[in-house]
Tab-separated table of C-alpha atoms in Angstrom:
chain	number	residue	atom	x	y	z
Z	481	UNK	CA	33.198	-50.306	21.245
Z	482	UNK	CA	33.327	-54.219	21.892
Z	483	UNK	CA	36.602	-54.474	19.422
Z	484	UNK	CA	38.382	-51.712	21.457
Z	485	UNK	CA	37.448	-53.391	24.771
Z	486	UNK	CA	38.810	-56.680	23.549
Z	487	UNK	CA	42.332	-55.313	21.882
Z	488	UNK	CA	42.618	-53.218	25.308
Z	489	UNK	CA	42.432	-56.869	27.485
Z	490	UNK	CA	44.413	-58.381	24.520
Z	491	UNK	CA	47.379	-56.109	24.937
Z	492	UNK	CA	47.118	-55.816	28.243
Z	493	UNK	CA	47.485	-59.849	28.424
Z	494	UNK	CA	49.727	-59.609	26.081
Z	495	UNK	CA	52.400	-57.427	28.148
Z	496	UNK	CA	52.250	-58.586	31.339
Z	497	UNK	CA	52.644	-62.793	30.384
Z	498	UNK	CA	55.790	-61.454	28.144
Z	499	UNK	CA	57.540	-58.738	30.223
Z	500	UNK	CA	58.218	-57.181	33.478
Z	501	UNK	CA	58.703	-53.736	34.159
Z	502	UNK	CA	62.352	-54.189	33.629
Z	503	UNK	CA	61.764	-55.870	30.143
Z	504	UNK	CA	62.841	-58.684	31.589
Z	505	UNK	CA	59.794	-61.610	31.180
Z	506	UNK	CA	58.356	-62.717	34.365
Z	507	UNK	CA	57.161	-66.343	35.174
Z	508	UNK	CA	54.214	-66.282	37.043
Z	509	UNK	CA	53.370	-63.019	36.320
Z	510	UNK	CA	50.180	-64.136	34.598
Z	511	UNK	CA	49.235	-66.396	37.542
Z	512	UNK	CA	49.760	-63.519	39.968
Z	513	UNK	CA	47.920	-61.144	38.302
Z	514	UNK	CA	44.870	-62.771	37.013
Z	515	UNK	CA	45.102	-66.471	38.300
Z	516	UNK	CA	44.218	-69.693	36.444
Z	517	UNK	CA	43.770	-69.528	33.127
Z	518	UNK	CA	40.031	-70.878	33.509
Z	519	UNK	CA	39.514	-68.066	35.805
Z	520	UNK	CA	40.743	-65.445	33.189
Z	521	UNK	CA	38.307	-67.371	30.716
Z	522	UNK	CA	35.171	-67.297	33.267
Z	523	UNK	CA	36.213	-63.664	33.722
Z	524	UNK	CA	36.191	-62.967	29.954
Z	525	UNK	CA	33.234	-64.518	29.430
Z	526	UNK	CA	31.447	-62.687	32.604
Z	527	UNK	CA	32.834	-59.769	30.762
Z	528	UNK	CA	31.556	-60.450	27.714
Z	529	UNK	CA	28.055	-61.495	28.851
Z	530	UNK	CA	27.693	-58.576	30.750
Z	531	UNK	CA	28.390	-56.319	27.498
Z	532	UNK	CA	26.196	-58.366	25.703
Z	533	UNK	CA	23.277	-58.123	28.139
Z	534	UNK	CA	24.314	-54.653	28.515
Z	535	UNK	CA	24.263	-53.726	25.432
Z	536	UNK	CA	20.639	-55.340	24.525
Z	537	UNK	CA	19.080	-54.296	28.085
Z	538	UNK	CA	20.404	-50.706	27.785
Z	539	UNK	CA	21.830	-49.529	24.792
Z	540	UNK	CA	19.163	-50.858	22.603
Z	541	UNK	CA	16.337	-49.478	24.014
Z	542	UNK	CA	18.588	-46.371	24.571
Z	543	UNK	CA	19.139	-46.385	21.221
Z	544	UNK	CA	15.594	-47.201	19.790
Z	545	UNK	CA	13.934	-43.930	21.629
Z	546	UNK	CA	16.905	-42.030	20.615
Z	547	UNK	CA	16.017	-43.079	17.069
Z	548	UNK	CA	12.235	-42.518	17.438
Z	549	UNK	CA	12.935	-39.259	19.221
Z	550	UNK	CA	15.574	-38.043	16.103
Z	551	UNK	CA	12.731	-39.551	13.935
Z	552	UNK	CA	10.211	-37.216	15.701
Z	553	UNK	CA	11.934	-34.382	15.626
Z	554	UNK	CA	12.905	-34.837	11.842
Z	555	UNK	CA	9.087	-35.375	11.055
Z	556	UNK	CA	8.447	-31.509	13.550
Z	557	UNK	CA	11.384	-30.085	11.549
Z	558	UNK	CA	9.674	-30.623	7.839
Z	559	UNK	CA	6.390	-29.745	9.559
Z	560	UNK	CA	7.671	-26.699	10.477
Z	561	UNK	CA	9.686	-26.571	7.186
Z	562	UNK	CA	6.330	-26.880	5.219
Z	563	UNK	CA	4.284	-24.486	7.247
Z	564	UNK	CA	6.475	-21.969	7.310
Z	565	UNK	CA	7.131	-22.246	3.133
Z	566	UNK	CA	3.887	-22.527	2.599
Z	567	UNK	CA	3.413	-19.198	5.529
Z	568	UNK	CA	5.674	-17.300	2.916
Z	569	UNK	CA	3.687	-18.645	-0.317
Z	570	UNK	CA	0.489	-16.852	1.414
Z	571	UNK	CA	2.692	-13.932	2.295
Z	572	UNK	CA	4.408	-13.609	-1.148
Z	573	UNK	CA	0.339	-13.818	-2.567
Z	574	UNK	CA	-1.373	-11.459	0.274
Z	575	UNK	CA	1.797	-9.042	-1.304
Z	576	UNK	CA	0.748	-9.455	-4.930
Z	577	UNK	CA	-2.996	-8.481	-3.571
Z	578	UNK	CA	-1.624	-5.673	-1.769
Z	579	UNK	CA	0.619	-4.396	-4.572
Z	580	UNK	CA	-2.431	-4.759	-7.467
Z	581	UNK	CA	-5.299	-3.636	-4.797
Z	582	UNK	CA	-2.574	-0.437	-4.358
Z	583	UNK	CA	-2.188	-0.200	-8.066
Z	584	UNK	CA	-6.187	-0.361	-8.389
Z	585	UNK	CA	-6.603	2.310	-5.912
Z	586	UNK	CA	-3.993	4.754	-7.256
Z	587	UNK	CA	-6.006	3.700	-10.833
Z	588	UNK	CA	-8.766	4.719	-9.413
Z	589	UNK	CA	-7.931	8.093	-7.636
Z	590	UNK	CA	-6.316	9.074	-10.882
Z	591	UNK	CA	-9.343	8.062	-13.037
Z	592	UNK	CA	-11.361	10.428	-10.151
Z	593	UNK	CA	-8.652	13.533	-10.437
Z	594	UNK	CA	-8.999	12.958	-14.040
Z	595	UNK	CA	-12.701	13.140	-14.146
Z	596	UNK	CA	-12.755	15.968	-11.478
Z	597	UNK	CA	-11.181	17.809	-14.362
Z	598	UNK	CA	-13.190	17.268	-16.644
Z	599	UNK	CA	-16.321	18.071	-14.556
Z	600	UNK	CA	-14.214	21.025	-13.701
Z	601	UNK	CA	-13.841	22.177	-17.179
Z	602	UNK	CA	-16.968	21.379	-18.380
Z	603	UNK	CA	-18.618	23.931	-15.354
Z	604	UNK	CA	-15.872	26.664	-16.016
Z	605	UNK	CA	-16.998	26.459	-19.883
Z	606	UNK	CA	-20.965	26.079	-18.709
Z	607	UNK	CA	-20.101	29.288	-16.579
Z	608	UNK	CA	-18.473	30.981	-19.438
Z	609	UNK	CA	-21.580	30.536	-21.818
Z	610	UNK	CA	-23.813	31.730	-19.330
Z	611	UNK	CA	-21.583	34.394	-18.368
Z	612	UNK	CA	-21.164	34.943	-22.474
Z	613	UNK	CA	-25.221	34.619	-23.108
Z	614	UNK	CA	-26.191	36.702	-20.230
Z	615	UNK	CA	-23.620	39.562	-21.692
Z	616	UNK	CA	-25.262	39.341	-24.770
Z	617	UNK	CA	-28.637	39.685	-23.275
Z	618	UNK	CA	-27.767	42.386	-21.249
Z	619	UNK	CA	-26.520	43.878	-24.247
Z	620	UNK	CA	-29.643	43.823	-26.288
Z	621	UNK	CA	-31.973	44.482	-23.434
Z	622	UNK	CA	-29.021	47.577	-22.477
Z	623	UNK	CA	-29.723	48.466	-26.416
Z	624	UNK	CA	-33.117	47.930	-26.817
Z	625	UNK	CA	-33.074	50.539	-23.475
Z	626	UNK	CA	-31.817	52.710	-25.465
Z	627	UNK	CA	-33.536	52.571	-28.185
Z	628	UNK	CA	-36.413	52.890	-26.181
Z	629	UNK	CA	-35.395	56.313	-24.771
Z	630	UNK	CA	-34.341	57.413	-28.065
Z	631	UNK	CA	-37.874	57.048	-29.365
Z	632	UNK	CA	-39.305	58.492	-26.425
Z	633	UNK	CA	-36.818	61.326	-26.696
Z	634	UNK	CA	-37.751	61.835	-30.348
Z	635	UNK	CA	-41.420	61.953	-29.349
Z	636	UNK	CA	-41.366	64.223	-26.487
Z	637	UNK	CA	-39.175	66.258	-28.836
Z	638	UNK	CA	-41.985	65.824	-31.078
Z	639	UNK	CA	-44.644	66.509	-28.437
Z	640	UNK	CA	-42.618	69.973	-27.775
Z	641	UNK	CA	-41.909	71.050	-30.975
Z	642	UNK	CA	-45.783	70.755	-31.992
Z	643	UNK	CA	-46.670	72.374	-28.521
Z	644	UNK	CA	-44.247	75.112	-29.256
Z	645	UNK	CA	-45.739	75.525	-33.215
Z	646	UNK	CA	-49.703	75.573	-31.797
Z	647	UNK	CA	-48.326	78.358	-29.145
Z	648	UNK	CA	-46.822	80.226	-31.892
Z	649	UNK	CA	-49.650	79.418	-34.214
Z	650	UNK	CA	-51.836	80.702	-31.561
Z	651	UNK	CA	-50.727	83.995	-30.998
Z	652	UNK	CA	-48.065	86.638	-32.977
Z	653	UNK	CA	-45.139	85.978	-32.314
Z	654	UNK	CA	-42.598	89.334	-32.109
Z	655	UNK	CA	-39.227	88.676	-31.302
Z	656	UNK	CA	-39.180	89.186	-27.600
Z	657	UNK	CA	-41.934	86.375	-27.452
Z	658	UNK	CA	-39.770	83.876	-29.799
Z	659	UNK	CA	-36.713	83.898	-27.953
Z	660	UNK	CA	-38.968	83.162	-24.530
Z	661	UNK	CA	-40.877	80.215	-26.449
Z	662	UNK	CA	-37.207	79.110	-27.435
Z	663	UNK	CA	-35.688	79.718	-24.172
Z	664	UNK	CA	-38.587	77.395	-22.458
Z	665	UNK	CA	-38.351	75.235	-25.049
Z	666	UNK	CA	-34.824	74.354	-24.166
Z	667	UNK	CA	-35.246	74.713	-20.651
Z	668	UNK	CA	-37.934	71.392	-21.098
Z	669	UNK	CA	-35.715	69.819	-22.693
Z	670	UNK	CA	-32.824	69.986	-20.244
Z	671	UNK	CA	-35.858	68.948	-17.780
Z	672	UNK	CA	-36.731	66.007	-19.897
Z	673	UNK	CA	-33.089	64.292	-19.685
């Protein structure tokens, strides 16, 4: 900034001590424009004190917050920069817990559904055997009922054949008489079952 300032008043010097509008040069063109040559050199100096003090009375202290502030908000930035990478490290681990505590629970209802079925099976084949045993026990106890009535058949048939023979015993039996004794004989039967 100071080295444009100076080649701007250098070149400005410059063309008005050398030449007039007209490209002609002009005496006392310098004197008219800017006086004395000590003034010019006072004002120069003025000039260049001012930029000086300027320049440490403004644009230092200017410049010094400007760095502290760019400073501060670099040092905010790779706060932020850090919290927020170290945000998705947490998120990128609460996903791995999510994704094995899902794979756990799916684990886990499939270990159930599998265990269901065998519980499942396991009654259906209880239930079968006792469906199976209690056939079979109904069976005997169906065959031992009949076996049961058979013999008691046989003995009341027993029962009525000796009643029939001490009745016929008993008295004489003509033929009239035996077909009555065998008549009622069949007609207890018939009663009987």
């Amino acid at each position: 900034m100071k080295k444009k300032i100076g080649i701007f008043l250098a070149t400005i010097f410059f063309l008005t001590s050398t030449t007039s509008c007209s490209g002609q040069p002009v005496e006392g063109m310098f004197e008219k424009i800017f006086g004395s040559w000590q003034s010019l050199v006072i004002q120069l100096i003025a000039t260049f004190l001012m930029i000086v003090l300027v320049g440490v009375l403004l644009f230092k202290p200017v410049r010094e917050v400007l760095t502290k502030r760019k400073e501060y908000i670099a040092n905010q930035i790779s706060a932020a920069d850090s919290i927020v990478s170290k945000a998705k490290i947490k998120e990128q681990e609460a996903d791995a817990r999510l994704d094995s505590i899902e794979n756990e629970a799916k684990m886990m209802i499939e270990q159930a559904k599998k265990n269901v079925e065998v519980i499942k099976d396991n009654a259906n084949k209880e239930i079968e055997q006792t469906k199976k045993e209690q056939h079979e026990l109904l069976a005997k106890q169906l065959e031992q009922e009949k076996e049961k009535a058979k013999e008691e058949i046989r003995k009341e048939i027993v029962n009525v054949a000796l009643e029939a023979t001490s009745a016929i015993l008993e008295r004489e039996v003509n033929e009239s008489d035996n077909s009555k004794i065998v008549e009622d004989f069949i007609k207890d039967i018939n009663t009987d079952e």
